[in-house]
Coordinates of C-alpha atoms in Angstrom, one line a residue:
Chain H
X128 CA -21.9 32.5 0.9
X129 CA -18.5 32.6 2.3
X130 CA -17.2 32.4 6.3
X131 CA -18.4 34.6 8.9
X132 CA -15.6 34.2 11.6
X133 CA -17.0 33.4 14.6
X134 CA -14.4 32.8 16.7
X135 CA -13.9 31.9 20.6
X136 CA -12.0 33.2 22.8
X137 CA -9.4 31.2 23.4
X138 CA -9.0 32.0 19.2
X139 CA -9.9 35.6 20.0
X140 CA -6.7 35.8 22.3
X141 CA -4.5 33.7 20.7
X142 CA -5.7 36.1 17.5
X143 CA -4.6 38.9 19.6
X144 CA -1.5 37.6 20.8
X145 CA -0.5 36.9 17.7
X146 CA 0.0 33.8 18.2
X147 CA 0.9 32.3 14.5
X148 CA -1.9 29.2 13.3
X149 CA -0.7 25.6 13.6
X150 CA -2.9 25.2 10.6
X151 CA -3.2 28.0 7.9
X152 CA -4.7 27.3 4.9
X153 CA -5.0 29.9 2.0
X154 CA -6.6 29.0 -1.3
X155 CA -7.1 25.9 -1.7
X156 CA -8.4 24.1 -4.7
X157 CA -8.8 20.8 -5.8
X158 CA -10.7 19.2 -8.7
X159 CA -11.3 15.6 -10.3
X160 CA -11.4 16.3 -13.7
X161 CA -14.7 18.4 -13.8
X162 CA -15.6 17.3 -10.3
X163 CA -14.6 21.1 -8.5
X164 CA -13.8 19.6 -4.9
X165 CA -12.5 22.3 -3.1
X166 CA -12.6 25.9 -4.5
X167 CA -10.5 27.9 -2.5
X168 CA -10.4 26.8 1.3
X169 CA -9.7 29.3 3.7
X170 CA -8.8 28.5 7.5
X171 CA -6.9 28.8 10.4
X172 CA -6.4 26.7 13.3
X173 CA -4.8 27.8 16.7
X174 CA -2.4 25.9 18.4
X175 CA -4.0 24.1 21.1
X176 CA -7.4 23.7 19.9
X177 CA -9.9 21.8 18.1
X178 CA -11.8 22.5 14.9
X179 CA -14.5 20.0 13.3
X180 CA -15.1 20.2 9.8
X181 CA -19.1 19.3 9.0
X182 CA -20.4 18.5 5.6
X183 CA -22.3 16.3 3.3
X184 CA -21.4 12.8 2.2
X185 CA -19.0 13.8 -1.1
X186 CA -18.2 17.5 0.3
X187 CA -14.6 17.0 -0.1
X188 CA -13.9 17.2 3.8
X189 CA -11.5 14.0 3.2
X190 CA -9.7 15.6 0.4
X191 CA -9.1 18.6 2.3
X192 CA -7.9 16.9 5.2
X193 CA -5.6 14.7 2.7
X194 CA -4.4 17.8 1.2
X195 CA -3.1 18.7 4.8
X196 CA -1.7 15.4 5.2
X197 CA 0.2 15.4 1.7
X198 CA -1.8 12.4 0.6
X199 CA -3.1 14.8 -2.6
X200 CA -1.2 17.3 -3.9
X201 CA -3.9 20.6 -4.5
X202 CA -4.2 22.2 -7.5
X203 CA -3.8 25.9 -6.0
X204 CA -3.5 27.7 -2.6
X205 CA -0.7 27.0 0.2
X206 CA -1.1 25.8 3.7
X207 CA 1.1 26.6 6.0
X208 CA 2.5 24.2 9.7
X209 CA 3.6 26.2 12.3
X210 CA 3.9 29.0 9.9
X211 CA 6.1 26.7 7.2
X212 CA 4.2 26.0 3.7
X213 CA 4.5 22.0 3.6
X214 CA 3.5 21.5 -0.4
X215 CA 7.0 23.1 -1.1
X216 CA 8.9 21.0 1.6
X217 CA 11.6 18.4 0.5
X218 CA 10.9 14.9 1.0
X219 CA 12.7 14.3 4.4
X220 CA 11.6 17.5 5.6
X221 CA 8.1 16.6 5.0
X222 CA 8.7 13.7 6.7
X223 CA 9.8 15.4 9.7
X224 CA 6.5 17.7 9.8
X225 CA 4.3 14.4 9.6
X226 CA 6.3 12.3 12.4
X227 CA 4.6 15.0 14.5
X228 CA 1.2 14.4 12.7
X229 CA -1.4 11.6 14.2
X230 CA -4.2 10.4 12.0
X231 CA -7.4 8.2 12.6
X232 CA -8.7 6.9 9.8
X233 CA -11.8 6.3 9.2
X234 CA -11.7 2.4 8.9
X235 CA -9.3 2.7 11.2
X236 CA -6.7 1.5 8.5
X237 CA -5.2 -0.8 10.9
X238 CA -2.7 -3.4 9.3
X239 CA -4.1 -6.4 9.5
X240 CA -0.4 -8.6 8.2
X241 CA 0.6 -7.4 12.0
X242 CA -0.3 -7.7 15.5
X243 CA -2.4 -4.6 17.5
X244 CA 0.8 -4.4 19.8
X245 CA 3.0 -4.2 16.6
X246 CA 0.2 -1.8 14.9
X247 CA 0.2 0.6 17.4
X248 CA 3.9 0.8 18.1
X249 CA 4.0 0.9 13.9
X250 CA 5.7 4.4 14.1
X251 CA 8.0 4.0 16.7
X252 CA 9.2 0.4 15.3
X253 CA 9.3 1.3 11.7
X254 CA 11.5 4.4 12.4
X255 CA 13.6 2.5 15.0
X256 CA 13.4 4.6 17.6
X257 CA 13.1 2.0 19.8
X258 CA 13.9 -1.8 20.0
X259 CA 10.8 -4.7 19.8
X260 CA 11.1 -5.1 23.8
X261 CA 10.4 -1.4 24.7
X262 CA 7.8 -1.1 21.7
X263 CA 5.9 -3.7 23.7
X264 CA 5.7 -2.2 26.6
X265 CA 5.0 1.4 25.4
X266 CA 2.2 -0.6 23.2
X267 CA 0.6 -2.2 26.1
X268 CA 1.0 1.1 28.1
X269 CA -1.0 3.0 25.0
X270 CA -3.5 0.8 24.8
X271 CA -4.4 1.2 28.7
X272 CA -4.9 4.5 27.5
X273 CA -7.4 3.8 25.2
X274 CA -9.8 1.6 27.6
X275 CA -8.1 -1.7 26.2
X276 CA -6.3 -4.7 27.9
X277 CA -2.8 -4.9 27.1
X278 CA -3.7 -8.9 26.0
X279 CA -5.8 -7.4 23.5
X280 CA -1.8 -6.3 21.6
X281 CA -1.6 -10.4 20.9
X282 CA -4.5 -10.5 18.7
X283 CA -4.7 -9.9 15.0
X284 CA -7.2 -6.3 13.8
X285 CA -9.4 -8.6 12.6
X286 CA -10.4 -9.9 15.4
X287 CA -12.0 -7.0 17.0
X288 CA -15.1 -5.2 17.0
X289 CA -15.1 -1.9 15.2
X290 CA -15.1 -0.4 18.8
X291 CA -11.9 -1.9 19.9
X292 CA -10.0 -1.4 16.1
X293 CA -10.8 2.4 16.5
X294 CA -9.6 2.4 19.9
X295 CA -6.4 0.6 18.6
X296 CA -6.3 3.1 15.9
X297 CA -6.6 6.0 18.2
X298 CA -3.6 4.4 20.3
X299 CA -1.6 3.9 17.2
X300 CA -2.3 7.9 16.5
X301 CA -1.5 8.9 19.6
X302 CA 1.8 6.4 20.3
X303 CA 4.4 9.4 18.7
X304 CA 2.9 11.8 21.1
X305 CA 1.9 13.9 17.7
X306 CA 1.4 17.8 18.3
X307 CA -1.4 17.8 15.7
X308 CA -3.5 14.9 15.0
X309 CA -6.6 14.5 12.5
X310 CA -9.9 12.7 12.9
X311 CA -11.4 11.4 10.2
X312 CA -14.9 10.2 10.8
X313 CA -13.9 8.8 14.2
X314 CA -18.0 8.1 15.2
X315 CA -19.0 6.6 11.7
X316 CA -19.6 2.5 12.1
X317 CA -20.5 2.6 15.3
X318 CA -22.9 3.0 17.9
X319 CA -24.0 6.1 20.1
X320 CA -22.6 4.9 22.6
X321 CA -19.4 3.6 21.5
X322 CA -19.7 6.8 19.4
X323 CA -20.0 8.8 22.6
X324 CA -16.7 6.8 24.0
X325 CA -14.1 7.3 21.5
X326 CA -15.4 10.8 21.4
X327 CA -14.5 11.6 25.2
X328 CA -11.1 9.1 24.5
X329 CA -10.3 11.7 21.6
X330 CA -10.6 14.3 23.8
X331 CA -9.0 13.3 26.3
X332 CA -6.1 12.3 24.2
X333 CA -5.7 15.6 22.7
X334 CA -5.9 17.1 26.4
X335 CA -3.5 15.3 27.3
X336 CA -1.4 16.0 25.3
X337 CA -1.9 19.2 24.6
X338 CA -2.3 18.6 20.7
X339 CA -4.3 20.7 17.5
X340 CA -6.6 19.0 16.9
X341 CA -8.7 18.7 13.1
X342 CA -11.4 16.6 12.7
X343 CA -14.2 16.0 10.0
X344 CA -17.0 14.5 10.7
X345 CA -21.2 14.3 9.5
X346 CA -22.1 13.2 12.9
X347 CA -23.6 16.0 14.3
X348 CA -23.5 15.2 18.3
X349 CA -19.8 13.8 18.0
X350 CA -18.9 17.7 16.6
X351 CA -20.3 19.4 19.1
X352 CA -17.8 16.5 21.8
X353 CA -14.6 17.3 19.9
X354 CA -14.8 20.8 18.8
X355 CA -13.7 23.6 20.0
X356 CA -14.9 25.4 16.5
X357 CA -16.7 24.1 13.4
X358 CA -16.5 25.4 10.3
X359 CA -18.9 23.6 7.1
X360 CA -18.3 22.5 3.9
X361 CA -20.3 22.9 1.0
X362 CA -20.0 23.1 -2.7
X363 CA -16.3 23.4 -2.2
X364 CA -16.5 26.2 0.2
X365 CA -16.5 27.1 4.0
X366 CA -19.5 28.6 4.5
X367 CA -19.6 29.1 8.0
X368 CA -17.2 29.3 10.2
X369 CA -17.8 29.7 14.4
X370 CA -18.0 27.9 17.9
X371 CA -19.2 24.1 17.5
X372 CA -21.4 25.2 20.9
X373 CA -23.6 26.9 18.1
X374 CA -24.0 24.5 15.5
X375 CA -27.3 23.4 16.2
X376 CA -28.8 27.5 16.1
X377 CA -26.0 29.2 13.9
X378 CA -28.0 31.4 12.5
X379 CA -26.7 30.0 8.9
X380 CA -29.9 28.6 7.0
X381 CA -27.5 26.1 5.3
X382 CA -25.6 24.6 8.6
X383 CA -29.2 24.5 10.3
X384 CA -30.9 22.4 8.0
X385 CA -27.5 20.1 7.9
X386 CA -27.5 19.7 11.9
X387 CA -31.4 19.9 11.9
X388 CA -31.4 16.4 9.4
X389 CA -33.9 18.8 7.6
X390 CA -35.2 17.8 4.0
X391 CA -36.1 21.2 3.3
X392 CA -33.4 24.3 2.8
X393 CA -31.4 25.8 0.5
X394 CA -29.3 22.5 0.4
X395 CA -30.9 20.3 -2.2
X396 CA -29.6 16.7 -2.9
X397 CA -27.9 16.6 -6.3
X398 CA -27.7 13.7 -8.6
X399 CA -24.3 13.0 -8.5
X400 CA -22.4 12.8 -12.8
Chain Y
X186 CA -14.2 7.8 -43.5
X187 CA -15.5 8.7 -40.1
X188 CA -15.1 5.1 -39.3
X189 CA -11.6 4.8 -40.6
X190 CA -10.7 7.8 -38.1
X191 CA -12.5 6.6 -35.3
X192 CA -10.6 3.3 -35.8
X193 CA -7.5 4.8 -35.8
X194 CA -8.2 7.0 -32.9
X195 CA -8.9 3.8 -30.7
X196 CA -5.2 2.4 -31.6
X197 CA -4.4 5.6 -31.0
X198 CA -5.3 5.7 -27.4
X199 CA -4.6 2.2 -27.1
X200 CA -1.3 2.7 -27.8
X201 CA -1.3 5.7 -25.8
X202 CA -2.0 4.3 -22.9
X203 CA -0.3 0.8 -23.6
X204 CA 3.4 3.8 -23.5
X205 CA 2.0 5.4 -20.2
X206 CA 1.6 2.1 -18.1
X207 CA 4.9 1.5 -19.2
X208 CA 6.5 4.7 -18.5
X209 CA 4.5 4.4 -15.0
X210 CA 6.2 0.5 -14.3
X211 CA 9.4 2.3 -15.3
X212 CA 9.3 4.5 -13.1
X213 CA 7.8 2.5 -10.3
X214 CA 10.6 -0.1 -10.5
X215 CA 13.5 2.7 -11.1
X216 CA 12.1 3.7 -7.8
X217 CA 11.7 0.4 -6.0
X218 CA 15.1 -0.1 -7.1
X219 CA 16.5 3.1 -5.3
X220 CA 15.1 2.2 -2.2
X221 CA 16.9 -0.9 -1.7
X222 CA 20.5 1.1 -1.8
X223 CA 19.5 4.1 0.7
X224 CA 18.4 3.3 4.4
X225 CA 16.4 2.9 6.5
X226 CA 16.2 -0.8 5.6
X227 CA 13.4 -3.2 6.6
X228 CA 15.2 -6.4 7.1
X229 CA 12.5 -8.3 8.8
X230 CA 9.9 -7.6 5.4
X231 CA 12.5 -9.1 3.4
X232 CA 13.1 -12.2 5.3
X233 CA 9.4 -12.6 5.6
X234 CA 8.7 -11.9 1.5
X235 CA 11.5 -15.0 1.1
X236 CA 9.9 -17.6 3.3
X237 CA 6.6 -16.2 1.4
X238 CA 8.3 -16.6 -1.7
X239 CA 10.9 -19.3 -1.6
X240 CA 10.2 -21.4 1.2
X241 CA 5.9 -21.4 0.4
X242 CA 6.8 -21.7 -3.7
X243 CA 8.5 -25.4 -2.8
X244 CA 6.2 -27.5 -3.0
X245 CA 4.7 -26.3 -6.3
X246 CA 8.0 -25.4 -8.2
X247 CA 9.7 -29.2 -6.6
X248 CA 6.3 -31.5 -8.2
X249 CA 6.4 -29.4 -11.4
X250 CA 10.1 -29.8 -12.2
X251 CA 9.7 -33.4 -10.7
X252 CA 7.0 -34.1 -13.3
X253 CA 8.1 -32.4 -16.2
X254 CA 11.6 -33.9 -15.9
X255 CA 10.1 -37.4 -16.3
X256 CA 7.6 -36.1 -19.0
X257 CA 10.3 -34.7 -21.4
X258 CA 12.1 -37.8 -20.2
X259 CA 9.3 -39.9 -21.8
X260 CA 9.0 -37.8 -25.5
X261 CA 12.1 -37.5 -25.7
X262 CA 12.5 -41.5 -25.7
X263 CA 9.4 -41.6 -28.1
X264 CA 10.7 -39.3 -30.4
X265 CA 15.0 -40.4 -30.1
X266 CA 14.0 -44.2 -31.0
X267 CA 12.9 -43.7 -33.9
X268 CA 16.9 -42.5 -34.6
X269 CA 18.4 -44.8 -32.2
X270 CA 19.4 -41.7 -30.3
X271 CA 18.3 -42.6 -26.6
X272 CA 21.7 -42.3 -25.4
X273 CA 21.0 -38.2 -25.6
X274 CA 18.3 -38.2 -23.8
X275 CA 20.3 -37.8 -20.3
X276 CA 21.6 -34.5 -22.0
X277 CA 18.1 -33.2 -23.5
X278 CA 16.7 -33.1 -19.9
X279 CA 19.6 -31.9 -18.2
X280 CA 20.1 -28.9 -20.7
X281 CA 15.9 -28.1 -21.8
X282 CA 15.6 -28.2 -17.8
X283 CA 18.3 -26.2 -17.1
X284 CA 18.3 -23.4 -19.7
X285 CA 14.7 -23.1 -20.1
X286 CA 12.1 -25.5 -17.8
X287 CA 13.4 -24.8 -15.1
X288 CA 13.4 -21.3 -15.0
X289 CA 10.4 -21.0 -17.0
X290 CA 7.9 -23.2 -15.6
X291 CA 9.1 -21.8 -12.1
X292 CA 8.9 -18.5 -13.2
X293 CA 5.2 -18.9 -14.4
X294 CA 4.0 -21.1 -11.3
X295 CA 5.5 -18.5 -8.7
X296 CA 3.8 -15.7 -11.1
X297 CA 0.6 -17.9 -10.3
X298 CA 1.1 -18.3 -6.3
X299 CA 3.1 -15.0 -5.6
X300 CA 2.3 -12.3 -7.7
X301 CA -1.7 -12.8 -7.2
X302 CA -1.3 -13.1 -3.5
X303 CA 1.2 -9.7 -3.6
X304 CA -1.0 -7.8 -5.7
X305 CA -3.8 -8.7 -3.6
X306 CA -2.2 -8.2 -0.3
X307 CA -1.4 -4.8 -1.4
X308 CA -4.3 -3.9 -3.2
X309 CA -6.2 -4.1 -0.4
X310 CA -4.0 -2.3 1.8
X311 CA -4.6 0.6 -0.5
X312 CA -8.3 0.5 -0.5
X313 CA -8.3 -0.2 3.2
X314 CA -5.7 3.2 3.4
X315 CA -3.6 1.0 4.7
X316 CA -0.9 2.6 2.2
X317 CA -1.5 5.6 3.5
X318 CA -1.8 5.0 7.3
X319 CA 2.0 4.3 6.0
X320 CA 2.5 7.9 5.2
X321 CA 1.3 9.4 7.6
X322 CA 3.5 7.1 10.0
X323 CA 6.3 8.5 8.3
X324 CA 6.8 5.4 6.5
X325 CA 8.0 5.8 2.7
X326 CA 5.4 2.6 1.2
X327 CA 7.8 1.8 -1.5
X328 CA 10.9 0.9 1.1
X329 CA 8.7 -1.0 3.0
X330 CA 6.4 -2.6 0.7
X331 CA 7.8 -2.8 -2.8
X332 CA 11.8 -2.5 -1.8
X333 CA 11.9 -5.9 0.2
X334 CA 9.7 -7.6 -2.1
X335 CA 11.7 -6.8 -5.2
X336 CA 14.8 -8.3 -3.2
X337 CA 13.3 -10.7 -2.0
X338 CA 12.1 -12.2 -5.7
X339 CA 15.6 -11.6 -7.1
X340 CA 17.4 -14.0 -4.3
X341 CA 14.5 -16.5 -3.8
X342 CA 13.8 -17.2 -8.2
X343 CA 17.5 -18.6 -8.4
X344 CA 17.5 -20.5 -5.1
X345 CA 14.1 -22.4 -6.6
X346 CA 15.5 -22.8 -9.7
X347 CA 18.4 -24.3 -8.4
X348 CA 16.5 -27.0 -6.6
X349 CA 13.8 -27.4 -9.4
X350 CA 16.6 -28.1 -11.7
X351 CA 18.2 -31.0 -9.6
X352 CA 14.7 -32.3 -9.4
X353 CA 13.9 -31.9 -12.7
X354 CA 17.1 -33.5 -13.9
X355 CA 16.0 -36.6 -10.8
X356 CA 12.7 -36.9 -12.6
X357 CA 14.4 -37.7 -15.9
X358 CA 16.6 -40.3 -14.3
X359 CA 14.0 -41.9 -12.6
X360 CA 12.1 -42.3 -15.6
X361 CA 15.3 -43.3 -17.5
X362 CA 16.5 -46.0 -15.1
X363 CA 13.2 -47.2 -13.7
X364 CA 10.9 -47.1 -16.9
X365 CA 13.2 -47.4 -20.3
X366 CA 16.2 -49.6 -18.6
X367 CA 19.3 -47.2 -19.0
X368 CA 22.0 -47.8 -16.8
X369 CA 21.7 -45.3 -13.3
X370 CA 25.6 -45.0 -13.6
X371 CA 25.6 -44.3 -17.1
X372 CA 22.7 -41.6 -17.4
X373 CA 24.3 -39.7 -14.6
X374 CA 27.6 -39.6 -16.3
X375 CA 25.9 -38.1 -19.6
X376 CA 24.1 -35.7 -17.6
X377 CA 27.1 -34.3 -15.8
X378 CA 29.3 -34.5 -18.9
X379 CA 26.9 -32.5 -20.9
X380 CA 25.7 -29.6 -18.5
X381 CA 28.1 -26.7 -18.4
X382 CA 28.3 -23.9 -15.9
X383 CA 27.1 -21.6 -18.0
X384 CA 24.0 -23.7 -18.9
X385 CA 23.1 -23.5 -15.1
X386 CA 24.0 -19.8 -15.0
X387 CA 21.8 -18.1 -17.4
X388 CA 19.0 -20.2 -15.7
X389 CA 19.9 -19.0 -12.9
X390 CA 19.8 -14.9 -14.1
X391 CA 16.8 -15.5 -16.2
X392 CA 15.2 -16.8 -12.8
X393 CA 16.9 -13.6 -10.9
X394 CA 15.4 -11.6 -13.9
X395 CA 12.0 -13.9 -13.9
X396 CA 11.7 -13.0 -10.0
X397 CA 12.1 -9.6 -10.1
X398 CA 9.3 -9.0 -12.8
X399 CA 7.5 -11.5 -11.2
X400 CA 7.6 -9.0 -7.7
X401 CA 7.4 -5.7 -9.8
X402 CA 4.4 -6.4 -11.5
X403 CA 2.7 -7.8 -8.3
X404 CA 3.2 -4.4 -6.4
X405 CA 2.9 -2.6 -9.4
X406 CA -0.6 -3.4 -9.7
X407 CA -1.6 -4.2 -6.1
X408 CA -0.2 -0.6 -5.6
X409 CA -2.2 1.7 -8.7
X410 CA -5.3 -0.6 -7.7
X411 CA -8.8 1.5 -7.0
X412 CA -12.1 0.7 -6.7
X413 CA -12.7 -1.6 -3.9
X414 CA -12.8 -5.7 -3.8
X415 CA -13.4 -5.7 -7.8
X416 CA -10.0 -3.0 -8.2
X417 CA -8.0 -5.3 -6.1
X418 CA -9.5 -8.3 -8.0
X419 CA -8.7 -6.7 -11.7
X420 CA -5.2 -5.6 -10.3
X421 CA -4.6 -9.5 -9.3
X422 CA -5.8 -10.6 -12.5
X423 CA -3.3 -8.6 -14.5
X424 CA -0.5 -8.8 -12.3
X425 CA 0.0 -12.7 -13.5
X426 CA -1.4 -12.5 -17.1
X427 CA 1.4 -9.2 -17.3
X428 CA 3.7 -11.0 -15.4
X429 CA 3.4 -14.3 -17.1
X430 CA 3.9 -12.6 -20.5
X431 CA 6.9 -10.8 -19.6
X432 CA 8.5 -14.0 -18.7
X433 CA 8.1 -15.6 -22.0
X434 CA 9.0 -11.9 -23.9
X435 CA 12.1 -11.8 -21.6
X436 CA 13.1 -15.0 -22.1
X437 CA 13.5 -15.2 -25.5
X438 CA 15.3 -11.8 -25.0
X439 CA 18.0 -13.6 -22.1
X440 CA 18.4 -16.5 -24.6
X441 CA 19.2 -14.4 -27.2
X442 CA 21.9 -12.7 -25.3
X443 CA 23.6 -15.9 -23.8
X444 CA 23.4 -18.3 -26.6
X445 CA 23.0 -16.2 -30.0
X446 CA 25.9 -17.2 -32.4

């Protein structure tokens, strides 16, 4: 079953427009020796907003969104930033693409050798844009953004709770004032509440700053928070594509029994070779 | 006959794979290497992998050089007696410590302390994503991770070898003067009229050498390691049995080059 666009109207206009995709992807495949991953992605993203990728544990939603990243390298298929096809960039011109990239991990892949303050102005530091007074300040200013003290930049990541490490993680994401940033599994590890919190900080974030926004995601109510649109991914492909305001009754026997935490459908579990 | 193939395909792969892990560490050093002459440069990780690496290695380099000073201080009394040769026992220590303990039995301890912890350190950081939290903070991982590192063993291997082969030479001569009754005077003048510079020298570039494979191999492995606390664990495990084992291979090859007639 392949995508039945569905999209908003904020896509429908920018569509119209002609407004060119922040995020176009055309093709894509990806396999692990006879493991088919992804078998030819297809998607667009619109400058401006925010599409969740659902699926089941093992879908491939992280190797798709490491594909964008340039973490893996795909088999087959392009995608295109801003209109520019980064798997055939040269190295320091891929570097420039992903200095306006922000990524949460899902782990929050904080690094735990170095203080939060020193985590979250990472970027800034590293690429010495700045000198190690200012990056203090502009650390402690980002972690007010995030709903944290700025004493919290002293202590090392692991001594947090997963709550705060993802808030630090979202601050270091957010500290190069990206123009895309990606979400992987921002809810998983914690609780519905705390769930419910980064949620509204991600989107807030993003808001703010006016960013395209990609997340994936199995968690089902922190979708519906971020999205604009939703697209799912099974078997390798997106099969369906629309509003995340209709996830729960798409009208796609496959999405509903995902969203619906139904045993029964058309999606069985497989043993996994 | 079936068996006879199937036993040659195993050496087969065997050596297979033994030529692509090389050709991988090739290139993964050839690369490490590069990074260290192009910017940017990340001064502060190489003044922290020294401390980590000279300063912390001290202590353990300083009592075994101590210690095996006044051990081949001892045999070698044993053994010369029997000759009435104890008057060269003042050069045997200064010239086994300073061509080959020293450099050696530093080599093989910092192999121990360093390249474990490296290969662990970064291991982790690549199960954790850590390595590529990197990336995407448009931070190349093998200028800030490997390149310093590399550096950092190459300066700190000669600067412990230098100290472990004054200690080593002060554990002979305390065993010398304290324990067999040779002159303090007299065993320093035979151990400064035998040592030459270029004894201390091709200590000191097999340590340079020692340190450098010692670093490669521990981000070598802490870097290609997968599979959670038991890939880190495996990658720590072979990062000192490798590393240890090219020190030995290597220095046999360095001695060969300096002192072959």
């Amino acid at each position: 079953m392949r995508a039945e666009p569905a999209l908003t109207a904020l896509q429908e206009r920018l569509a119209e427009a002609g407004a060119v995709p922040k995020i176009r992807i055309r093709g894509l495949k990806k396999r692990f020796g006879d493991k088919v991953v992804l078998d030819g992605i297809d998607l667009d993203v619109m400058p401006g907003t925010s599409l969740v990728v659902i699926g089941g544990s093992g879908s491939g939603k992280s190797v798709l969104l490491k594909c964008i990243l340039g973490l893996i390298t795909p088999d087959a298929g392009s995608i295109a930033i801003d209109g520019h096809d980064v798997l055939h960039l040269r190295r320091r011109e891929r570097e420039t693409v992903r200095a306006r990239i922000g990524m949460l991990f899902q782990n929050g892949a904080l690094f735990d050798s170095l203080p939060v303050w020193q985590n979250v102005s990472f970027g800034l530091l590293a690429q010495h844009k700045i000198d190690r007074k200012r990056a203090r300040a502009t650390a402690d200013d980002f972690l007010r953004q995030v709903g944290l003290d700025p004493s919290v930049g002293d202590l090392s990541p692991a001594e947090l709770s997963g709550g705060m490490q993802k808030r630090v993680a979202l601050a270091r994401a957010i500290a190069a004032q990206p123009d895309i940033m990606f979400f992987d599994e921002p809810t998983t590890g914690l609780d519905p509440i705390m769930g419910a919190v980064i949620d509204d900080l991600i989107v807030d974030c993003v808001k703010r700053l006016g960013s395209t926004a990609v997340a994936i995601t199995h968690d089902i109510a922190s979708a519906r928070r971020i999205g604009d649109r939703a697209a799912m991914l099974h078997k390798g492909h997106i099969i369906w594509d629309g509003p995340a305001s209709a996830l729960m009754n798409s009208g796609n026997p496959m999405v509903d029994q995902f969203t619906h935490g139904s045993r029964n459908g058309p999606i069985q579990m497989e043993l996994r070779r | 006959m079936t068996a006879i193939l199937d036993f040659l395909a195993a050496i087969g792969r065997g050596v297979g794979l033994a030529c692509r892990v090389a050709g991988q560490l090739a290139v993964f050093a050839l690369s490490g290497l590069s990074h260290l002459l192009r910017p940017p440069f990340y001064g502060r990780m190489f003044l922290r992998s020294l401390v980590e690496i000279g300063y912390f290695s001290l202590p353990v380099v300083a009592l075994t050089a101590v210690f095996t000073g006044m051990v081949l201080a001892l045999q070698s009394y044993t053994g010369f007696a029997r000759f009435s040769a104890e008057g060269a026992i003042a050069s045997i220590v200064v010239l086994s410590v300073t061509r080959e303990l020293g450099p050696v039995l530093a080599g093989l301890m910092v192999a121990g302390r360093v390249g474990a912890a490296m290969a662990a350190e970064i291991g982790t950081m690549r199960v954790t994503d850590q390595i590529d939290a990197l990336t995407t903070l448009s931070t190349n991982p093998m200028k800030y991770l490997v390149a310093p590192r590399l550096l950092a063993g190459i300066v700190a291997l000669p600067l412990l070898v230098l100290i472990a082969d004054i200690l080593g030479v002060m554990g002979g001569y305390i065993i010398g003067t304290f324990k067999l009754g040779f002159n303090g005077a007299t065993y320093l003048r035979n151990t400064l009229d035998f040592v030459q510079t270029q004894d201390v020298v091709s200590g000191l570039a097999k340590a340079a050498v020692f340190g450098f494979l010692i670093t490669l191999l521990g981000c070598f492995q802490g870097y290609n390691s997968r599979g959670g606390a038991q890939g880190v664990g495996a990658a720590t495990t072979a990062a000192v049995v490798a590393a240890s084992i090219l020190i030995l291979g290597f220095d046999y090859v360095l001695t060969e080059a300096f002192f072959a007639r």
